[in-house]
PDB file of C-alpha atoms in Angstrom:
ATOM      1  CA  MET A 450       9.510  -8.411 -15.231  1.00  0.00           C
ATOM      2  CA  GLN A 451      10.701 -10.550 -12.164  1.00  0.00           C
ATOM      3  CA  PHE A 452       8.692  -8.238  -9.851  1.00  0.00           C
ATOM      4  CA  TYR A 453       5.469  -8.954 -11.989  1.00  0.00           C
ATOM      5  CA  ALA A 454       6.116 -12.474 -12.211  1.00  0.00           C
ATOM      6  CA  LYS A 455       6.362 -12.655  -8.402  1.00  0.00           C
ATOM      7  CA  SER A 456       3.227 -10.377  -8.053  1.00  0.00           C
ATOM      8  CA  GLY A 457       1.379 -12.927 -10.226  1.00  0.00           C
ATOM      9  CA  ARG A 458       2.540 -15.861  -8.152  1.00  0.00           C
ATOM     10  CA  GLY A 459       1.515 -13.984  -4.983  1.00  0.00           C
ATOM     11  CA  ARG A 460      -1.912 -13.168  -6.334  1.00  0.00           C
ATOM     12  CA  ALA A 461      -2.398 -17.000  -7.437  1.00  0.00           C
ATOM     13  CA  THR A 462      -1.127 -17.966  -3.854  1.00  0.00           C
ATOM     14  CA  GLY A 463      -3.719 -15.770  -2.348  1.00  0.00           C
ATOM     15  CA  ALA A 464      -6.473 -17.104  -4.613  1.00  0.00           C
ATOM     16  CA  VAL A 465      -5.604 -20.775  -3.808  1.00  0.00           C
ATOM     17  CA  ALA A 466      -5.583 -20.097  -0.045  1.00  0.00           C
ATOM     18  CA  ALA A 467      -9.148 -18.455  -0.367  1.00  0.00           C
ATOM     19  CA  TRP A 468     -10.435 -21.131  -2.605  1.00  0.00           C
ATOM     20  CA  PRO A 469     -12.021 -23.164   0.223  1.00  0.00           C
ATOM     21  CA  LEU A 470     -13.758 -20.024   1.521  1.00  0.00           C
ATOM     22  CA  PHE A 471     -15.251 -19.430  -2.157  1.00  0.00           C
ATOM     23  CA  THR A 472     -16.201 -23.177  -2.269  1.00  0.00           C
ATOM     24  CA  ARG A 473     -18.115 -23.078   1.091  1.00  0.00           C
ATOM     25  CA  MET A 474     -20.026 -19.809   0.072  1.00  0.00           C
ATOM     26  CA  ARG A 475     -20.994 -21.431  -3.163  1.00  0.00           C
ATOM     27  CA  ASN A 476     -22.237 -24.516  -1.347  1.00  0.00           C
ATOM     28  CA  ARG A 477     -24.293 -22.504   0.969  1.00  0.00           C
ATOM     29  CA  ARG A 478     -25.823 -20.406  -1.856  1.00  0.00           C
ATOM     30  CA  ALA A 479     -26.768 -23.723  -3.675  1.00  0.00           C
ATOM     31  CA  TRP A 480     -28.365 -25.047  -0.357  1.00  0.00           C
ATOM     32  CA  TYR A 481     -30.335 -21.775   0.188  1.00  0.00           C
ATOM     33  CA  ARG A 482     -31.418 -22.024  -3.380  1.00  0.00           C
ATOM     34  CA  TYR A 483     -32.721 -25.462  -3.082  1.00  0.00           C
ATOM     35  CA  VAL A 484     -34.694 -24.715   0.063  1.00  0.00           C
ATOM     36  CA  GLU A 485     -35.859 -21.433  -1.637  1.00  0.00           C
ATOM     37  CA  ASP A 486     -34.355 -19.081   0.910  1.00  0.00           C
ATOM     38  CA  PRO A 487     -32.643 -15.961   0.220  1.00  0.00           C
ATOM     39  CA  TYR A 488     -28.930 -16.151   0.808  1.00  0.00           C
ATOM     40  CA  LEU A 489     -26.803 -13.183   1.965  1.00  0.00           C
ATOM     41  CA  HIS A 490     -23.276 -14.297   2.493  1.00  0.00           C
ATOM     42  CA  ASP A 491     -21.214 -12.932   5.494  1.00  0.00           C
ATOM     43  CA  SER A 492     -18.189 -11.004   4.235  1.00  0.00           C
ATOM     44  CA  THR A 493     -16.156 -11.267   7.507  1.00  0.00           C
ATOM     45  CA  ASP A 494     -14.268 -14.356   6.295  1.00  0.00           C
ATOM     46  CA  LEU A 495     -13.332 -13.009   3.142  1.00  0.00           C
ATOM     47  CA  ALA A 496     -12.067  -9.855   4.893  1.00  0.00           C
ATOM     48  CA  LEU A 497     -10.115 -12.038   7.189  1.00  0.00           C
ATOM     49  CA  VAL A 498      -8.503 -13.815   4.149  1.00  0.00           C
ATOM     50  CA  ALA A 499      -7.549 -10.699   2.577  1.00  0.00           C
ATOM     51  CA  LEU A 500      -6.042  -9.269   5.931  1.00  0.00           C
ATOM     52  CA  CYS A 501      -3.844 -12.529   6.188  1.00  0.00           C
ATOM     53  CA  ALA A 502      -2.760 -12.243   2.499  1.00  0.00           C
ATOM     54  CA  LEU A 503      -1.705  -8.443   2.981  1.00  0.00           C
ATOM     55  CA  PRO A 504       1.710  -9.316   4.340  1.00  0.00           C
ATOM     56  CA  LEU A 505       2.550 -11.293   1.289  1.00  0.00           C
ATOM     57  CA  PHE A 506       1.382  -8.277  -1.199  1.00  0.00           C
ATOM     58  CA  LEU A 507       3.262  -5.660   0.935  1.00  0.00           C
ATOM     59  CA  LEU A 508       6.360  -8.105   0.793  1.00  0.00           C
ATOM     60  CA  LEU A 509       6.161  -8.268  -3.034  1.00  0.00           C
ATOM     61  CA  LEU A 510       5.475  -4.666  -3.367  1.00  0.00           C
ATOM     62  CA  GLY A 511       8.223  -3.839  -1.120  1.00  0.00           C
ATOM     63  CA  ILE A 512      10.731  -5.973  -2.951  1.00  0.00           C
ATOM     64  CA  GLY A 513       9.756  -4.416  -6.450  1.00  0.00           C
ATOM     65  CA  SER A 514       9.797  -0.950  -4.965  1.00  0.00           C
ATOM     66  CA  ALA A 515      13.275  -1.345  -3.537  1.00  0.00           C
ATOM     67  CA  ALA A 516      14.814  -2.600  -6.608  1.00  0.00           C
ATOM     68  CA  LEU A 517      13.271   0.097  -8.651  1.00  0.00           C
ATOM     69  CA  GLN A 518      14.596   2.734  -6.125  1.00  0.00           C
ATOM     70  CA  SER A 519      18.002   1.171  -6.411  1.00  0.00           C
ATOM     71  CA  VAL A 520      18.175   1.307  -9.995  1.00  0.00           C
ATOM     72  CA  CYS A 521      16.703   4.938 -10.155  1.00  0.00           C
ATOM     73  CA  SER A 522      19.236   6.089  -7.410  1.00  0.00           C
ATOM     74  CA  ARG A 523      22.142   4.485  -9.310  1.00  0.00           C
ATOM     75  CA  ALA A 524      20.803   6.149 -12.575  1.00  0.00           C
ATOM     76  CA  ALA A 525      20.505   9.506 -10.930  1.00  0.00           C
ATOM     77  CA  ALA A 526      23.863   9.182  -9.216  1.00  0.00           C
ATOM     78  CA  GLU A 527      25.609   8.275 -12.577  1.00  0.00           C
ATOM     79  CA  THR A 528      23.845  11.314 -14.339  1.00  0.00           C
ATOM     80  CA  ASP A 529      24.888  13.803 -11.730  1.00  0.00           C
ATOM     81  CA  GLY A 530      28.397  12.629 -10.740  1.00  0.00           C
ATOM     82  CA  PRO A 531      31.548  11.486 -12.633  1.00  0.00           C
ATOM     83  CA  PRO A 532      31.253   8.068 -14.356  1.00  0.00           C
ATOM     84  CA  GLY A 533      31.803   5.088 -12.183  1.00  0.00           C
ATOM     85  CA  THR A 534      30.828   6.721  -8.942  1.00  0.00           C
ATOM     86  CA  ALA A 535      27.734   4.699  -8.572  1.00  0.00           C
ATOM     87  CA  GLY A 536      29.523   1.317  -8.979  1.00  0.00           C
ATOM     88  CA  THR A 537      29.486  -1.139 -11.857  1.00  0.00           C
ATOM     89  CA  GLY A 538      28.324  -4.608 -12.221  1.00  0.00           C
ATOM     90  CA  PRO A 539      25.302  -6.264 -10.563  1.00  0.00           C
ATOM     91  CA  GLU A 540      26.837  -6.607  -7.183  1.00  0.00           C
ATOM     92  CA  PRO A 541      26.606  -3.045  -5.929  1.00  0.00           C
ATOM     93  CA  LEU A 542      22.886  -2.880  -7.065  1.00  0.00           C
ATOM     94  CA  ARG A 543      21.824  -6.075  -5.336  1.00  0.00           C
ATOM     95  CA  ALA A 544      23.469  -5.039  -2.267  1.00  0.00           C
ATOM     96  CA  ARG A 545      21.542  -1.872  -2.358  1.00  0.00           C
ATOM     97  CA  VAL A 546      18.075  -3.584  -2.428  1.00  0.00           C
ATOM     98  CA  ARG A 547      18.121  -5.077   1.094  1.00  0.00           C
ATOM     99  CA  PRO A 548      18.794  -1.794   3.050  1.00  0.00           C
ATOM    100  CA  VAL A 549      16.140  -0.086   0.982  1.00  0.00           C
ATOM    101  CA  LEU A 550      13.668  -2.805   1.693  1.00  0.00           C
ATOM    102  CA  PHE A 551      14.578  -2.616   5.425  1.00  0.00           C
ATOM    103  CA  VAL A 552      13.924   1.179   5.212  1.00  0.00           C
ATOM    104  CA  TYR A 553      10.362   0.564   3.803  1.00  0.00           C
ATOM    105  CA  ALA A 554       9.478  -1.754   6.662  1.00  0.00           C
ATOM    106  CA  LEU A 555      11.001   0.737   9.277  1.00  0.00           C
ATOM    107  CA  ARG A 556       9.093   3.637   7.679  1.00  0.00           C
ATOM    108  CA  GLY A 557       6.044   1.665   7.825  1.00  0.00           C
ATOM    109  CA  LEU A 558       6.435   0.788  11.508  1.00  0.00           C
ATOM    110  CA  ILE A 559       6.959   4.469  12.349  1.00  0.00           C
ATOM    111  CA  VAL A 560       4.165   6.006  10.164  1.00  0.00           C
ATOM    112  CA  TRP A 561       1.060   3.735  10.275  1.00  0.00           C
ATOM    113  CA  PRO A 562       0.809   2.340  13.862  1.00  0.00           C
ATOM    114  CA  LEU A 563      -0.418   5.643  15.090  1.00  0.00           C
ATOM    115  CA  PRO A 564      -3.566   6.173  12.973  1.00  0.00           C
ATOM    116  CA  ILE A 565      -4.302   2.385  12.991  1.00  0.00           C
ATOM    117  CA  ALA A 566      -4.371   2.479  16.802  1.00  0.00           C
ATOM    118  CA  VAL A 567      -6.192   5.705  17.076  1.00  0.00           C
ATOM    119  CA  ALA A 568      -8.897   4.609  14.705  1.00  0.00           C
ATOM    120  CA  ALA A 569      -9.547   1.327  16.540  1.00  0.00           C
ATOM    121  CA  TRP A 570      -9.666   3.275  19.813  1.00  0.00           C
ATOM    122  CA  ALA A 571     -12.115   5.812  18.248  1.00  0.00           C
ATOM    123  CA  ASP A 572     -14.192   3.015  16.772  1.00  0.00           C
ATOM    124  CA  SER A 573     -14.595   1.412  20.055  1.00  0.00           C
ATOM    125  CA  LEU A 574     -15.612   4.404  21.885  1.00  0.00           C
ATOM    126  CA  ALA A 575     -17.829   6.108  19.110  1.00  0.00           C
ATOM    127  CA  GLY A 576     -18.241   3.685  16.447  1.00  0.00           C
ATOM    128  CA  TYR A 577     -21.714   3.470  14.781  1.00  0.00           C
ATOM    129  CA  HIS A 578     -21.768  -0.307  15.558  1.00  0.00           C
ATOM    130  CA  LEU A 579     -22.653   0.531  19.150  1.00  0.00           C
ATOM    131  CA  ASP A 580     -26.151  -0.018  20.141  1.00  0.00           C
ATOM    132  CA  THR A 581     -26.173   2.495  22.685  1.00  0.00           C
ATOM    133  CA  PRO A 582     -24.583   5.987  22.930  1.00  0.00           C
ATOM    134  CA  LEU A 583     -22.393   4.799  25.919  1.00  0.00           C
ATOM    135  CA  PRO A 584     -19.593   5.085  26.826  1.00  0.00           C
ATOM    136  CA  LEU A 585     -19.766   8.445  25.124  1.00  0.00           C
ATOM    137  CA  GLU A 586     -22.973  10.421  24.530  1.00  0.00           C
ATOM    138  CA  ARG A 587     -23.393  11.200  20.848  1.00  0.00           C
ATOM    139  CA  GLY A 588     -23.191  15.003  20.212  1.00  0.00           C
ATOM    140  CA  SER A 589     -21.163  15.677  23.381  1.00  0.00           C
ATOM    141  CA  TRP A 590     -17.752  17.219  23.209  1.00  0.00           C
ATOM    142  CA  PRO A 591     -15.893  14.128  23.989  1.00  0.00           C
ATOM    143  CA  TYR A 592     -17.759  12.312  21.368  1.00  0.00           C
ATOM    144  CA  VAL A 593     -16.883  14.891  18.878  1.00  0.00           C
ATOM    145  CA  LEU A 594     -13.167  14.939  19.819  1.00  0.00           C
ATOM    146  CA  VAL A 595     -12.871  11.197  19.736  1.00  0.00           C
ATOM    147  CA  SER A 596     -14.641  10.942  16.254  1.00  0.00           C
ATOM    148  CA  ALA A 597     -12.163  13.609  15.060  1.00  0.00           C
ATOM    149  CA  SER A 598      -9.088  12.005  16.467  1.00  0.00           C
ATOM    150  CA  PRO A 599      -8.473   9.541  13.499  1.00  0.00           C
ATOM    151  CA  ALA A 600      -8.141  12.492  11.219  1.00  0.00           C
ATOM    152  CA  VAL A 601      -5.732  14.215  13.445  1.00  0.00           C
ATOM    153  CA  ALA A 602      -3.732  11.009  13.644  1.00  0.00           C
ATOM    154  CA  LEU A 603      -3.849  10.599   9.811  1.00  0.00           C
ATOM    155  CA  GLY A 604      -2.568  14.076   9.400  1.00  0.00           C
ATOM    156  CA  VAL A 605       0.423  13.441  11.853  1.00  0.00           C
ATOM    157  CA  ALA A 606       1.095  10.223   9.872  1.00  0.00           C
ATOM    158  CA  VAL A 607       1.180  12.143   6.475  1.00  0.00           C
ATOM    159  CA  LEU A 608       3.675  14.445   8.058  1.00  0.00           C
ATOM    160  CA  LEU A 609       5.878  11.825   9.188  1.00  0.00           C
ATOM    161  CA  ARG A 610       5.702  10.134   5.648  1.00  0.00           C
ATOM    162  CA  LEU A 611       6.681  13.336   4.136  1.00  0.00           C
ATOM    163  CA  ALA A 612       9.830  13.683   6.533  1.00  0.00           C
ATOM    164  CA  LEU A 613      10.770  10.218   5.682  1.00  0.00           C
ATOM    165  CA  SER A 614      10.196  10.254   2.017  1.00  0.00           C
ATOM    166  CA  LEU A 615      14.072  10.557   1.411  1.00  0.00           C
ATOM    167  CA  ALA A 616      15.029   7.559   3.422  1.00  0.00           C
ATOM    168  CA  PRO A 617      14.839   4.989   0.422  1.00  0.00           C
ATOM    169  CA  ALA A 618      17.050   7.194  -1.693  1.00  0.00           C
ATOM    170  CA  ALA A 619      19.289   7.469   1.331  1.00  0.00           C
ATOM    171  CA  ALA A 620      19.419   3.891   1.773  1.00  0.00           C
ATOM    172  CA  ALA A 621      20.209   3.293  -1.970  1.00  0.00           C
ATOM    173  CA  ALA A 622      23.060   5.697  -1.636  1.00  0.00           C
ATOM    174  CA  GLY A 623      24.938   3.346   0.775  1.00  0.00           C
ATOM    175  CA  LEU A 624      23.533   4.272   4.174  1.00  0.00           C
ATOM    176  CA  ARG A 625      22.322   1.802   6.623  1.00  0.00           C
ATOM    177  CA  PRO A 626      18.345   1.777   7.308  1.00  0.00           C
ATOM    178  CA  TRP A 627      18.362   3.592  10.493  1.00  0.00           C
ATOM    179  CA  ALA A 628      20.929   6.073   9.376  1.00  0.00           C
ATOM    180  CA  ALA A 629      18.987   6.474   6.247  1.00  0.00           C
ATOM    181  CA  VAL A 630      15.817   7.359   8.276  1.00  0.00           C
ATOM    182  CA  ARG A 631      17.614   9.869  10.330  1.00  0.00           C
ATOM    183  CA  ARG A 632      19.207  11.421   7.389  1.00  0.00           C
ATOM    184  CA  SER A 633      15.953  11.927   5.557  1.00  0.00           C
ATOM    185  CA  TRP A 634      14.437  13.356   8.892  1.00  0.00           C
ATOM    186  CA  SER A 635      17.263  15.875   9.042  1.00  0.00           C
ATOM    187  CA  LEU A 636      17.245  16.836   5.353  1.00  0.00           C
ATOM    188  CA  ALA A 637      13.310  17.157   5.387  1.00  0.00           C
ATOM    189  CA  TRP A 638      12.957  19.325   8.527  1.00  0.00           C
ATOM    190  CA  THR A 639      15.192  22.229   7.183  1.00  0.00           C
ATOM    191  CA  ARG A 640      14.206  25.698   5.635  1.00  0.00           C
ATOM    192  CA  THR A 641      15.558  24.467   2.364  1.00  0.00           C
ATOM    193  CA  GLY A 642      14.402  20.677   2.514  1.00  0.00           C
ATOM    194  CA  ALA A 643      10.766  21.077   3.749  1.00  0.00           C
ATOM    195  CA  PRO A 644       9.338  23.265   0.897  1.00  0.00           C
ATOM    196  CA  ARG A 645      11.211  21.110  -1.782  1.00  0.00           C
ATOM    197  CA  VAL A 646       9.908  17.900  -0.384  1.00  0.00           C
ATOM    198  CA  LEU A 647       6.279  19.386  -0.139  1.00  0.00           C
ATOM    199  CA  VAL A 648       6.628  20.752  -3.805  1.00  0.00           C
ATOM    200  CA  LEU A 649       7.894  17.502  -4.938  1.00  0.00           C
ATOM    201  CA  ALA A 650       5.508  15.138  -3.203  1.00  0.00           C
ATOM    202  CA  LEU A 651       2.020  16.814  -3.607  1.00  0.00           C
ATOM    203  CA  PRO A 652       2.100  17.000  -7.458  1.00  0.00           C
ATOM    204  CA  LEU A 653       3.334  13.237  -7.446  1.00  0.00           C
ATOM    205  CA  ALA A 654       0.629  12.150  -5.083  1.00  0.00           C
ATOM    206  CA  ALA A 655      -1.993  14.182  -7.122  1.00  0.00           C
ATOM    207  CA  VAL A 656      -0.742  12.625 -10.479  1.00  0.00           C
ATOM    208  CA  ALA A 657      -0.795   9.084  -8.911  1.00  0.00           C
ATOM    209  CA  ALA A 658      -4.406   9.483  -7.584  1.00  0.00           C
ATOM    210  CA  GLY A 659      -5.375  10.813 -10.980  1.00  0.00           C
ATOM    211  CA  VAL A 660      -3.701   7.891 -12.916  1.00  0.00           C
ATOM    212  CA  LEU A 661      -5.197   5.338 -10.533  1.00  0.00           C
ATOM    213  CA  ARG A 662      -8.679   6.633 -11.083  1.00  0.00           C
ATOM    214  CA  LEU A 663      -8.354   6.792 -14.922  1.00  0.00           C
ATOM    215  CA  ALA A 664      -6.807   3.413 -15.060  1.00  0.00           C
ATOM    216  CA  VAL A 665      -9.470   1.902 -12.853  1.00  0.00           C
ATOM    217  CA  GLN A 666     -12.426   3.603 -14.883  1.00  0.00           C
ATOM    218  CA  ALA A 667     -10.622   2.422 -18.050  1.00  0.00           C
ATOM    219  CA  ALA A 668     -10.487  -1.154 -16.931  1.00  0.00           C
ATOM    220  CA  LEU A 669     -14.121  -1.247 -15.604  1.00  0.00           C
ATOM    221  CA  PRO A 670     -15.205  -3.356 -18.677  1.00  0.00           C
ATOM    222  CA  LEU A 671     -13.180  -6.136 -17.497  1.00  0.00           C
ATOM    223  CA  ARG A 672     -15.461  -6.893 -14.656  1.00  0.00           C
ATOM    224  CA  PRO A 673     -18.337  -8.531 -16.657  1.00  0.00           C
ATOM    225  CA  VAL A 674     -15.544 -10.217 -18.882  1.00  0.00           C
ATOM    226  CA  VAL A 675     -13.745 -11.756 -16.031  1.00  0.00           C
ATOM    227  CA  ARG A 676     -17.004 -12.802 -14.370  1.00  0.00           C
ATOM    228  CA  GLU A 677     -18.310 -14.483 -17.435  1.00  0.00           C
ATOM    229  CA  LEU A 678     -15.081 -16.227 -18.099  1.00  0.00           C
ATOM    230  CA  LEU A 679     -14.447 -17.667 -14.533  1.00  0.00           C
ATOM    231  CA  GLU A 680     -17.883 -18.591 -13.387  1.00  0.00           C
ATOM    232  CA  PRO A 681     -18.478 -21.402 -16.106  1.00  0.00           C
ATOM    233  CA  ALA A 682     -14.703 -22.263 -15.942  1.00  0.00           C
ATOM    234  CA  THR A 683     -14.595 -22.651 -12.141  1.00  0.00           C
ATOM    235  CA  GLY A 684     -18.378 -23.419 -11.243  1.00  0.00           C
ATOM    236  CA  ASN A 685     -17.848 -20.858  -8.356  1.00  0.00           C
ATOM    237  CA  PHE A 686     -20.182 -17.831  -8.430  1.00  0.00           C
ATOM    238  CA  PHE A 687     -18.434 -15.905  -5.519  1.00  0.00           C
ATOM    239  CA  ALA A 688     -14.875 -16.433  -6.841  1.00  0.00           C
ATOM    240  CA  ALA A 689     -15.838 -15.121 -10.121  1.00  0.00           C
ATOM    241  CA  TYR A 690     -17.904 -12.287  -8.664  1.00  0.00           C
ATOM    242  CA  TYR A 691     -14.918 -11.048  -6.365  1.00  0.00           C
ATOM    243  CA  ALA A 692     -12.398 -11.613  -9.238  1.00  0.00           C
ATOM    244  CA  GLY A 693     -14.575  -9.320 -11.460  1.00  0.00           C
ATOM    245  CA  ILE A 694     -14.536  -6.622  -8.458  1.00  0.00           C
ATOM    246  CA  LEU A 695     -10.764  -6.820  -8.086  1.00  0.00           C
ATOM    247  CA  ALA A 696      -9.757  -6.908 -11.704  1.00  0.00           C
ATOM    248  CA  PRO A 697      -9.875  -3.338 -12.544  1.00  0.00           C
ATOM    249  CA  VAL A 698      -8.318  -2.359  -9.230  1.00  0.00           C
ATOM    250  CA  ILE A 699      -5.530  -4.604  -9.901  1.00  0.00           C
ATOM    251  CA  VAL A 700      -4.879  -3.257 -13.490  1.00  0.00           C
ATOM    252  CA  GLY A 701      -5.197   0.288 -12.163  1.00  0.00           C
ATOM    253  CA  VAL A 702      -2.638  -0.394  -9.468  1.00  0.00           C
ATOM    254  CA  LEU A 703      -0.101  -2.156 -11.913  1.00  0.00           C
ATOM    255  CA  VAL A 704      -0.646   0.696 -14.363  1.00  0.00           C
ATOM    256  CA  THR A 705      -0.096   3.379 -11.837  1.00  0.00           C
ATOM    257  CA  ALA A 706       2.973   1.722 -10.474  1.00  0.00           C
ATOM    258  CA  ALA A 707       4.391   1.192 -13.764  1.00  0.00           C
ATOM    259  CA  LEU A 708       3.932   4.858 -14.756  1.00  0.00           C
ATOM    260  CA  VAL A 709       4.472   6.924 -11.577  1.00  0.00           C
ATOM    261  CA  LEU A 710       6.895   4.834  -9.298  1.00  0.00           C
ATOM    262  CA  PRO A 711      10.009   5.172 -11.723  1.00  0.00           C
ATOM    263  CA  VAL A 712       9.351   9.010 -11.775  1.00  0.00           C
ATOM    264  CA  THR A 713       8.867   9.074  -8.081  1.00  0.00           C
ATOM    265  CA  CYS A 714      11.970   7.132  -7.220  1.00  0.00           C
ATOM    266  CA  THR A 715      14.043   9.086  -9.536  1.00  0.00           C
ATOM    267  CA  ALA A 716      12.791  12.410  -8.409  1.00  0.00           C
ATOM    268  CA  PHE A 717      13.475  11.677  -4.724  1.00  0.00           C
ATOM    269  CA  ALA A 718      16.904  10.271  -5.521  1.00  0.00           C
ATOM    270  CA  VAL A 719      17.743  13.387  -7.245  1.00  0.00           C
ATOM    271  CA  LEU A 720      16.273  15.612  -4.518  1.00  0.00           C
ATOM    272  CA  HIS A 721      18.382  13.545  -1.857  1.00  0.00           C
ATOM    273  CA  ASP A 722      21.473  14.232  -3.903  1.00  0.00           C
ATOM    274  CA  ARG A 723      20.811  17.921  -4.111  1.00  0.00           C
ATOM    275  CA  LEU A 724      20.038  18.177  -0.302  1.00  0.00           C
ATOM    276  CA  ARG A 725      22.776  15.949   1.260  1.00  0.00           C
ATOM    277  CA  PRO A 726      25.777  17.607   2.475  1.00  0.00           C
ATOM    278  CA  PRO A 727      28.935  17.375   0.280  1.00  0.00           C
ATOM    279  CA  VAL A 728      31.497  14.700   1.075  1.00  0.00           C
ATOM    280  CA  ARG A 729      34.628  16.188   2.563  1.00  0.00           C
ATOM    281  CA  LYS A 730      37.873  14.873   1.046  1.00  0.00           C
ATOM    282  CA  GLY A 731      41.004  14.322   3.087  1.00  0.00           C
TER     283      GLY A 731
END
């Protein structure tokens, strides 16, 4: 509940920050209507606002996911092990959230810079926004290789993401962030761990994609409802328009997170407990 409350406050903060942009778009629309000119607004400013708000949403998502991973790992440890091994009271749980959050940040820094950098590099050399085929001639082998490089980089990122999928569970088990990343890497790249991680990750990804698609489709009737409610209430056509577009997506993401994240966190916590080496006594 606290996570959803924080997410609601984060969305409200983003909406307040973007409100001057919507107001300017509304005023320009009114002016162009007054002079009887068609108005096609530029979405660059809106994309910039969304990009600036992205770290806030990622932080809120990371905090909620870290808390959920800690709870699921604790429940899995109490189920598999003797009572009392996972710790009692709120202090052990709160102490696990911070390293799990750091693991999410560290994993993101490892996985995503490569595909983002390669995509930006390929777009600068072979993007369709270029007026001329220079610096690479369209249809040539260098152009084809550069155009295909983002897909290759994305494949590498997916492999890295699979290799580090056990890191949050390892951090929730008590390891420091870098040690948790190393443990996930060592467990995933083994003859036993690799197929288990793959068999677990692929169905979960398919289920998440399916639930997201169904939830968004089921929430599509919210678009006209949100638009009709917000436009007369705020007097801002563009704010109501974009809120109507985003409403089904937000509902779909929340429903998918509520249904899939607990299962995913628990499943990887159990897999981590199965794969990690036993603790030696004495």
